[in-house]
Amino acid sequence: MEIAVTGRHVNVSDRLRDYLDSKLEKVPQLEPRVQRIEVLVSHEPNPRQAKASERVEITCRSKGPVIRAEAAHDDRQAAVDMAADKLIERLRRAHDKRNVRRDRRRRLSVAEATADLPVVTPESFEETEPEQPDRFGSQGDSPVEVREKVHETSPMTLADAVRDMELVGHDFYLFHDVELDRPSVVYRRRGWSYGVIHLEVDPAAGNGVEPAASAGG
């Protein structure tokens, strides 16, 4: 498994590379199909975003779906810890789901079924991560910057889209619904419920033709 570390506005030391290797050594055990891990370490120079100035993004490339995690903190090593822990947790969940499917015929005790679930306390609902920087990248009084990304995918079912959304840790996921043959977006709602929006293109819309005035207007 290859680990590629890139720095943006920051020099990545050998010590940090070794630390990343140790934090990600469990990845092949949880997902043997991972062929390459891409780590982007960046620094935000804006003083107003000092609490989230150190950002780490980790992306796992494999024959299966892409798995991604990111975190920001004012300390670089803390950001690495947070991002790596998120990634390992998502890989562990996917690994456990595969094991449950393989062992579906065997009944599990309550203790076995809940062994890996986190303990929920009132403190669990408190905000633990620092405030995230402006996602549009606005700096000072400069105009808003819109960042464009190309999302490569293939037609999939709604169930596959929900699974991939969980793996990358996003609140929404853009996909092409194979059953309806439409661009669609699945998004997270409260609790463990989800919503989906299907896009239906109207050829007559957006052609510059103004709507006719009403008779009473």
mmCIF file of C-alpha atoms in Angstrom:
data_model
loop_
_atom_site.group_PDB
_atom_site.id
_atom_site.type_symbol
_atom_site.label_atom_id
_atom_site.label_comp_id
_atom_site.label_asym_id
_atom_site.label_seq_id
_atom_site.Cartn_x
_atom_site.Cartn_y
_atom_site.Cartn_z
ATOM 1 C CA MET A 1 0.000 0.000 0.000
ATOM 2 C CA GLU A 2 1.376 3.398 -1.027
ATOM 3 C CA ILE A 3 0.980 6.506 1.158
ATOM 4 C CA ALA A 4 1.466 9.772 -0.766
ATOM 5 C CA VAL A 5 1.767 12.897 1.395
ATOM 6 C CA THR A 6 1.488 16.359 -0.153
ATOM 7 C CA GLY A 7 1.884 19.733 1.537
ATOM 8 C CA ARG A 8 0.035 22.885 0.540
ATOM 9 C CA HIS A 9 1.595 26.088 1.910
ATOM 10 C CA VAL A 10 3.582 23.894 4.288
ATOM 11 C CA ASN A 11 6.668 21.670 4.251
ATOM 12 C CA VAL A 12 5.944 18.084 5.320
ATOM 13 C CA SER A 13 8.722 16.814 7.577
ATOM 14 C CA ASP A 14 9.997 13.244 7.657
ATOM 15 C CA ARG A 15 8.811 13.067 11.258
ATOM 16 C CA LEU A 16 5.236 13.855 10.184
ATOM 17 C CA ARG A 17 5.427 11.292 7.380
ATOM 18 C CA ASP A 18 6.546 8.618 9.850
ATOM 19 C CA TYR A 19 3.726 9.631 12.206
ATOM 20 C CA LEU A 20 1.182 9.291 9.391
ATOM 21 C CA ASP A 21 2.549 5.844 8.557
ATOM 22 C CA SER A 22 1.997 4.721 12.150
ATOM 23 C CA LYS A 23 -1.521 6.198 12.305
ATOM 24 C CA LEU A 24 -2.576 4.511 9.051
ATOM 25 C CA GLU A 25 -0.977 1.099 9.559
ATOM 26 C CA LYS A 26 -4.370 -0.479 10.407
ATOM 27 C CA VAL A 27 -5.929 0.502 7.072
ATOM 28 C CA PRO A 28 -4.897 -2.681 5.153
ATOM 29 C CA GLN A 29 -6.317 -4.850 7.944
ATOM 30 C CA LEU A 30 -9.728 -3.192 7.684
ATOM 31 C CA GLU A 31 -9.773 -2.729 3.901
ATOM 32 C CA PRO A 32 -7.325 -4.985 2.014
ATOM 33 C CA ARG A 33 -8.434 -3.531 -1.339
ATOM 34 C CA VAL A 34 -6.867 -0.133 -0.598
ATOM 35 C CA GLN A 35 -4.018 0.449 -3.060
ATOM 36 C CA ARG A 36 -3.094 4.050 -2.324
ATOM 37 C CA ILE A 37 -3.673 6.586 0.442
ATOM 38 C CA GLU A 38 -3.421 10.269 -0.433
ATOM 39 C CA VAL A 39 -2.799 12.727 2.403
ATOM 40 C CA LEU A 40 -3.032 16.483 1.893
ATOM 41 C CA VAL A 41 -1.614 18.657 4.669
ATOM 42 C CA SER A 42 -2.396 22.363 4.311
ATOM 43 C CA HIS A 43 -2.001 25.561 6.314
ATOM 44 C CA GLU A 44 -4.486 28.437 6.349
ATOM 45 C CA PRO A 45 -2.594 31.736 6.836
ATOM 46 C CA ASN A 46 -5.711 33.803 7.566
ATOM 47 C CA PRO A 47 -5.472 34.856 11.271
ATOM 48 C CA ARG A 48 -9.263 34.812 11.568
ATOM 49 C CA GLN A 49 -9.175 31.063 10.975
ATOM 50 C CA ALA A 50 -6.369 30.358 13.429
ATOM 51 C CA LYS A 51 -8.396 27.729 15.309
ATOM 52 C CA ALA A 52 -8.590 25.647 12.132
ATOM 53 C CA SER A 53 -5.348 26.709 10.462
ATOM 54 C CA GLU A 54 -3.928 23.191 10.144
ATOM 55 C CA ARG A 55 -6.015 20.957 7.848
ATOM 56 C CA VAL A 56 -5.481 17.289 6.977
ATOM 57 C CA GLU A 57 -7.414 15.411 4.284
ATOM 58 C CA ILE A 58 -6.979 11.636 3.880
ATOM 59 C CA THR A 59 -8.327 9.778 0.850
ATOM 60 C CA CYS A 60 -8.205 6.004 0.336
ATOM 61 C CA ARG A 61 -8.155 4.787 -3.260
ATOM 62 C CA SER A 62 -9.153 1.181 -3.862
ATOM 63 C CA LYS A 63 -11.102 -1.059 -6.208
ATOM 64 C CA GLY A 64 -14.171 -0.216 -4.130
ATOM 65 C CA PRO A 65 -15.674 3.171 -3.222
ATOM 66 C CA VAL A 66 -13.476 6.093 -2.248
ATOM 67 C CA ILE A 67 -13.179 6.580 1.513
ATOM 68 C CA ARG A 68 -12.282 10.043 2.799
ATOM 69 C CA ALA A 69 -11.854 11.881 6.093
ATOM 70 C CA GLU A 70 -10.682 15.371 6.967
ATOM 71 C CA ALA A 71 -10.124 17.484 10.058
ATOM 72 C CA ALA A 72 -8.843 20.911 11.038
ATOM 73 C CA HIS A 73 -7.157 22.144 14.222
ATOM 74 C CA ASP A 74 -4.667 24.766 15.372
ATOM 75 C CA ASP A 75 -2.153 21.962 15.988
ATOM 76 C CA ARG A 76 -0.979 19.915 12.989
ATOM 77 C CA GLN A 77 -0.490 16.638 14.828
ATOM 78 C CA ALA A 78 -3.908 16.967 16.456
ATOM 79 C CA ALA A 79 -5.433 17.455 12.989
ATOM 80 C CA VAL A 80 -3.673 14.267 11.826
ATOM 81 C CA ASP A 81 -5.047 12.362 14.827
ATOM 82 C CA MET A 82 -8.597 13.565 14.224
ATOM 83 C CA ALA A 83 -8.575 12.825 10.476
ATOM 84 C CA ALA A 84 -6.945 9.399 10.920
ATOM 85 C CA ASP A 85 -9.379 8.427 13.693
ATOM 86 C CA LYS A 86 -12.348 9.399 11.496
ATOM 87 C CA LEU A 87 -10.959 7.335 8.621
ATOM 88 C CA ILE A 88 -10.298 4.264 10.774
ATOM 89 C CA GLU A 89 -13.799 4.481 12.252
ATOM 90 C CA ARG A 90 -15.410 4.588 8.790
ATOM 91 C CA LEU A 91 -13.289 1.670 7.630
ATOM 92 C CA ARG A 92 -14.191 -0.304 10.742
ATOM 93 C CA ARG A 93 -17.905 0.285 10.188
ATOM 94 C CA ALA A 94 -17.654 -0.906 6.579
ATOM 95 C CA HIS A 95 -15.598 -3.909 7.710
ATOM 96 C CA ASP A 96 -18.138 -4.823 10.394
ATOM 97 C CA LYS A 97 -21.020 -4.569 7.917
ATOM 98 C CA ARG A 98 -19.274 -7.009 5.576
ATOM 99 C CA ASN A 99 -18.713 -9.445 8.438
ATOM 100 C CA VAL A 100 -22.375 -9.212 9.472
ATOM 101 C CA ARG A 101 -23.480 -10.085 5.923
ATOM 102 C CA ARG A 102 -21.146 -13.088 5.852
ATOM 103 C CA ASP A 103 -22.335 -14.278 9.248
ATOM 104 C CA ARG A 104 -25.993 -13.425 8.769
ATOM 105 C CA ARG A 105 -27.171 -16.963 9.527
ATOM 106 C CA ARG A 106 -25.589 -17.005 12.974
ATOM 107 C CA ARG A 107 -27.543 -15.248 15.714
ATOM 108 C CA LEU A 108 -25.636 -12.706 17.742
ATOM 109 C CA SER A 109 -26.108 -12.027 21.405
ATOM 110 C CA VAL A 110 -26.950 -8.507 22.544
ATOM 111 C CA ALA A 111 -23.438 -8.135 23.940
ATOM 112 C CA GLU A 112 -21.869 -9.134 20.594
ATOM 113 C CA ALA A 113 -24.139 -6.905 18.547
ATOM 114 C CA THR A 114 -23.470 -3.818 20.685
ATOM 115 C CA ALA A 115 -19.800 -4.415 21.531
ATOM 116 C CA ASP A 116 -18.453 -1.856 19.035
ATOM 117 C CA LEU A 117 -21.116 0.804 19.580
ATOM 118 C CA PRO A 118 -19.890 4.011 21.255
ATOM 119 C CA VAL A 119 -21.148 4.939 24.715
ATOM 120 C CA VAL A 120 -23.583 7.848 24.357
ATOM 121 C CA THR A 121 -23.362 10.483 27.082
ATOM 122 C CA PRO A 122 -24.563 14.109 27.220
ATOM 123 C CA GLU A 123 -21.006 15.172 26.465
ATOM 124 C CA SER A 124 -21.165 13.194 23.191
ATOM 125 C CA PHE A 125 -23.442 15.831 21.708
ATOM 126 C CA GLU A 126 -21.115 18.732 22.492
ATOM 127 C CA GLU A 127 -19.119 20.251 19.670
ATOM 128 C CA THR A 128 -15.608 18.808 19.843
ATOM 129 C CA GLU A 129 -14.119 20.055 16.601
ATOM 130 C CA PRO A 130 -12.953 23.619 16.029
ATOM 131 C CA GLU A 131 -14.978 25.943 13.888
ATOM 132 C CA GLN A 132 -14.488 25.078 10.232
ATOM 133 C CA PRO A 133 -13.095 27.736 7.891
ATOM 134 C CA ASP A 134 -15.159 29.362 5.167
ATOM 135 C CA ARG A 135 -15.835 26.605 2.609
ATOM 136 C CA PHE A 136 -15.961 29.177 -0.201
ATOM 137 C CA GLY A 137 -12.461 30.406 0.567
ATOM 138 C CA SER A 138 -13.294 34.106 0.992
ATOM 139 C CA GLN A 139 -10.311 36.091 2.217
ATOM 140 C CA GLY A 140 -10.825 39.476 3.871
ATOM 141 C CA ASP A 141 -12.745 41.850 1.614
ATOM 142 C CA SER A 142 -11.986 39.903 -1.578
ATOM 143 C CA PRO A 143 -14.822 38.429 -3.679
ATOM 144 C CA VAL A 144 -16.141 34.981 -2.822
ATOM 145 C CA GLU A 145 -14.185 32.194 -4.485
ATOM 146 C CA VAL A 146 -16.155 29.263 -5.885
ATOM 147 C CA ARG A 147 -14.188 26.008 -5.947
ATOM 148 C CA GLU A 148 -15.118 23.601 -8.691
ATOM 149 C CA LYS A 149 -14.726 19.827 -8.502
ATOM 150 C CA VAL A 150 -15.371 17.088 -11.037
ATOM 151 C CA HIS A 151 -17.034 14.049 -9.491
ATOM 152 C CA GLU A 152 -16.343 10.850 -11.436
ATOM 153 C CA THR A 153 -18.946 8.153 -10.899
ATOM 154 C CA SER A 154 -21.017 5.474 -12.574
ATOM 155 C CA PRO A 155 -24.778 4.859 -12.373
ATOM 156 C CA MET A 156 -25.750 3.360 -9.013
ATOM 157 C CA THR A 157 -28.730 2.575 -6.835
ATOM 158 C CA LEU A 158 -29.929 4.791 -3.999
ATOM 159 C CA ALA A 159 -28.655 2.236 -1.470
ATOM 160 C CA ASP A 160 -25.168 2.374 -2.995
ATOM 161 C CA ALA A 161 -25.234 6.188 -2.882
ATOM 162 C CA VAL A 162 -26.128 6.181 0.828
ATOM 163 C CA ARG A 163 -23.284 3.745 1.522
ATOM 164 C CA ASP A 164 -20.749 5.849 -0.399
ATOM 165 C CA MET A 165 -21.941 9.023 1.344
ATOM 166 C CA GLU A 166 -21.300 7.406 4.728
ATOM 167 C CA LEU A 167 -17.822 6.310 3.651
ATOM 168 C CA VAL A 168 -16.730 9.821 2.644
ATOM 169 C CA GLY A 169 -18.437 11.405 5.666
ATOM 170 C CA HIS A 170 -20.450 14.002 3.751
ATOM 171 C CA ASP A 171 -23.943 15.287 4.493
ATOM 172 C CA PHE A 172 -24.973 14.895 0.851
ATOM 173 C CA TYR A 173 -23.904 12.826 -2.157
ATOM 174 C CA LEU A 174 -24.388 13.510 -5.878
ATOM 175 C CA PHE A 175 -25.039 10.430 -8.016
ATOM 176 C CA HIS A 176 -26.799 9.163 -11.155
ATOM 177 C CA ASP A 177 -29.775 6.988 -10.215
ATOM 178 C CA VAL A 178 -29.529 3.823 -12.325
ATOM 179 C CA GLU A 179 -33.203 2.964 -11.785
ATOM 180 C CA LEU A 180 -34.637 6.355 -12.761
ATOM 181 C CA ASP A 181 -31.821 7.434 -15.112
ATOM 182 C CA ARG A 182 -31.693 10.870 -13.471
ATOM 183 C CA PRO A 183 -29.085 13.013 -11.701
ATOM 184 C CA SER A 184 -29.920 12.817 -7.996
ATOM 185 C CA VAL A 185 -28.703 13.932 -4.578
ATOM 186 C CA VAL A 186 -29.119 11.964 -1.366
ATOM 187 C CA TYR A 187 -28.736 13.932 1.865
ATOM 188 C CA ARG A 188 -28.656 13.289 5.578
ATOM 189 C CA ARG A 189 -31.608 14.292 7.749
ATOM 190 C CA ARG A 190 -32.003 14.072 11.506
ATOM 191 C CA GLY A 191 -31.005 10.830 13.161
ATOM 192 C CA TRP A 192 -30.501 7.960 10.735
ATOM 193 C CA SER A 193 -32.985 9.148 8.118
ATOM 194 C CA TYR A 194 -32.112 10.324 4.628
ATOM 195 C CA GLY A 195 -33.741 12.304 1.834
ATOM 196 C CA VAL A 196 -33.222 12.216 -1.914
ATOM 197 C CA ILE A 197 -33.720 14.838 -4.623
ATOM 198 C CA HIS A 198 -34.099 13.795 -8.260
ATOM 199 C CA LEU A 199 -33.372 16.317 -11.017
ATOM 200 C CA GLU A 200 -35.823 16.423 -13.913
ATOM 201 C CA VAL A 201 -34.633 18.660 -16.748
ATOM 202 C CA ASP A 202 -37.291 20.804 -18.399
ATOM 203 C CA PRO A 203 -36.142 21.746 -21.943
ATOM 204 C CA ALA A 204 -38.469 24.749 -21.947
ATOM 205 C CA ALA A 205 -36.963 26.227 -18.791
ATOM 206 C CA GLY A 206 -34.168 28.749 -18.869
ATOM 207 C CA ASN A 207 -34.598 29.695 -22.533
ATOM 208 C CA GLY A 208 -34.952 33.367 -21.823
ATOM 209 C CA VAL A 209 -38.706 33.494 -22.589
ATOM 210 C CA GLU A 210 -40.546 35.606 -20.056
ATOM 211 C CA PRO A 211 -43.839 34.226 -18.675
ATOM 212 C CA ALA A 212 -46.996 35.780 -20.079
ATOM 213 C CA ALA A 213 -48.723 38.406 -17.927
ATOM 214 C CA SER A 214 -51.938 37.401 -16.198
ATOM 215 C CA ALA A 215 -55.263 38.785 -17.425
ATOM 216 C CA GLY A 216 -55.731 40.850 -14.310
ATOM 217 C CA GLY A 217 -52.188 42.269 -14.440
#
